[in-house]
Steps between C-alpha positions, in 0.01 A plus 500: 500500500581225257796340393895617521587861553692627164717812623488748304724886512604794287764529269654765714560196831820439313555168585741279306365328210667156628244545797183632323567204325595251745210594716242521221461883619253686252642840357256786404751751329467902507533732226745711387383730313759726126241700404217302328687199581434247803739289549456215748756484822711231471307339161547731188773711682831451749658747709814509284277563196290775678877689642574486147164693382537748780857581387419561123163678563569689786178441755381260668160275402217511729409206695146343523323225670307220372179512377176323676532285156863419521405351865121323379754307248783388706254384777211338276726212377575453881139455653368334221744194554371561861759709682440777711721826441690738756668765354769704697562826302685830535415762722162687443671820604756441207234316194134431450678191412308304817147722418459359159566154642203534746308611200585195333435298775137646555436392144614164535288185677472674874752392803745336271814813444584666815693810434785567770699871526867458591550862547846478358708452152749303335602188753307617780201365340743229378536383846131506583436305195764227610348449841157432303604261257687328807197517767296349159766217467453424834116466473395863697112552338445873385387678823836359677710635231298830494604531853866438494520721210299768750747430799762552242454802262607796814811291518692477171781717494574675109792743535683581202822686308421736198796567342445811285222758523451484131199281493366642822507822284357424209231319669408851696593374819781764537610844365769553220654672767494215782587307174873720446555576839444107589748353210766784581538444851432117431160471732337144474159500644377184719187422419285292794143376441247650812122454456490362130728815388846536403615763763850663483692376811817641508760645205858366524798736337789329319620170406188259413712267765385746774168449383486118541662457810286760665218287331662167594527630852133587532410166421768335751348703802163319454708197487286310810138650416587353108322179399834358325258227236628757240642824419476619172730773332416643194644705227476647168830486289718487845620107549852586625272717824232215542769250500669651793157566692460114466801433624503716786136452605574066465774552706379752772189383570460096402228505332361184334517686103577839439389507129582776209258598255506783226249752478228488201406807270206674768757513761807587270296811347462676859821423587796450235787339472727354766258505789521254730278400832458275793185331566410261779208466753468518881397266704120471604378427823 
């Protein structure tokens, strides 16, 4: 290995800009995909633009994952001024997005992209991202990095809030039926991340408030296992909820930063409006 490591992650890590930019993180966006038009996540689209599509036409877009190009020319600038790459992507039971990036990589000069698998979404790879551009700051080569990340991945935790079924729905992830019966009786499905997949955890009836705390409470009982660097809670279109989650989670468990982010389009598509999760890590032995 030659050089500085240059981080590199997804669009759909939903970190905040200030830090991708602060931290010199590289983004590789994700498609979303009107028809016969790709739109890049985050680049030639925003969440608020892609709620406002939905509404007027009805369905959702598809989402897709980089191409081996996209990756060969976000890297190449990278190891020709002599860095070496890691990329940290979204799950490979959720995208191909981390496949085509090894393609890329086997087509670039050999040994200098390693390709790492969070096995999660959203800020769960956010947080896997941060402890690599920090272990890099520090001066950890590759192969210590690679192993952190390892010791790491099995113990993010990604639970999340969906607020309507709607999107769920019209994604084919549940039944019109599920779909009536759910926003009638006011059901709000908690979504957890096990094994690289979103997995239904639990469904909470009534007020959204019910929802949170239940959430907020889950996250509380781990309180001595959690490594408090940095909790992240992130939302799509749901400040006011985030803004208490920060507050609560600062306050219960000390933690050096509990951040908020926003959600980008990937993540926004499978899951709507007004969802809102907690994301933090466990400690490693």
């Amino acid at each position: 290995m030659s050089g500085k490591i240059k981080i590199f992650a997804d669009s759909t890590c939903d970190l905040p800009s200030s830090w991708i930019k602060e931290y010199n993180i590289g983004i590789v966006p994700l498609y979303v995909v009107f028809g016969d038009e790709s739109l890049r996540d985050g680049v030639d689209i925003t969440p608020e633009q892609l709620y406002a599509r939905v509404d007027q036409e009805g369905k959702l877009p598809k989402t897709a994952a980089p191409s081996p190009s996209d990756f060969i020319s976000a890297f190449t600038p990278f190891i020709e001024q002599g860095d070496d790459i890691l990329f940290i992507g979204i799950s490979t039971e959720l995208s191909s997005t981390c496949q085509n990036a090894l393609i890329a990589a086997s087509e670039l000069p050999e040994g200098r992209v390693t390709v790492f698998d969070s096995r999660n979404l959203s800020c769960g790879i956010g947080l896997l991202v941060m402890k690599a551009v920090r272990a890099a700051e520090n001066g950890a080569a590759m192969p210590e990095i690679i192993e952190l990340l390892s010791k790491t991945v099995g113990e993010v935790d990604c639970e999340f809030v969906i607020d309507t079924l709607e999107y769920l729905y019209k994604g084919g992830r549940c039944s019109g039926m599920q779909n009536i019966i759910g926003s009638l009786l006011k059901i709000r499905p908690v979504i957890k991340v096990i094994d690289g997949s979103m997995t239904p955890a639990y469904k909470v009836r009534g007020k959204k408030e019910k929802a949170l705390e239940q959430m907020l409470s889950n996250a509380l009982s781990q309180i001595d296992q959690m490594d408090k660097d940095l909790i992240i809670v992130v939302h799509t279109m749901a400040e006011e909820e985030a803004l208490f989650l920060q507050k609560e989670l600062q306050a219960k468990t000390g933690a050096r930063e509990v951040q908020i982010s926003t959600a980008g389009c990937v993540i926004c598509s499978h899951c709507g409006p007004q969802t809102v999760g907690i994301m933090y890590t466990k400690k490693t032995a």
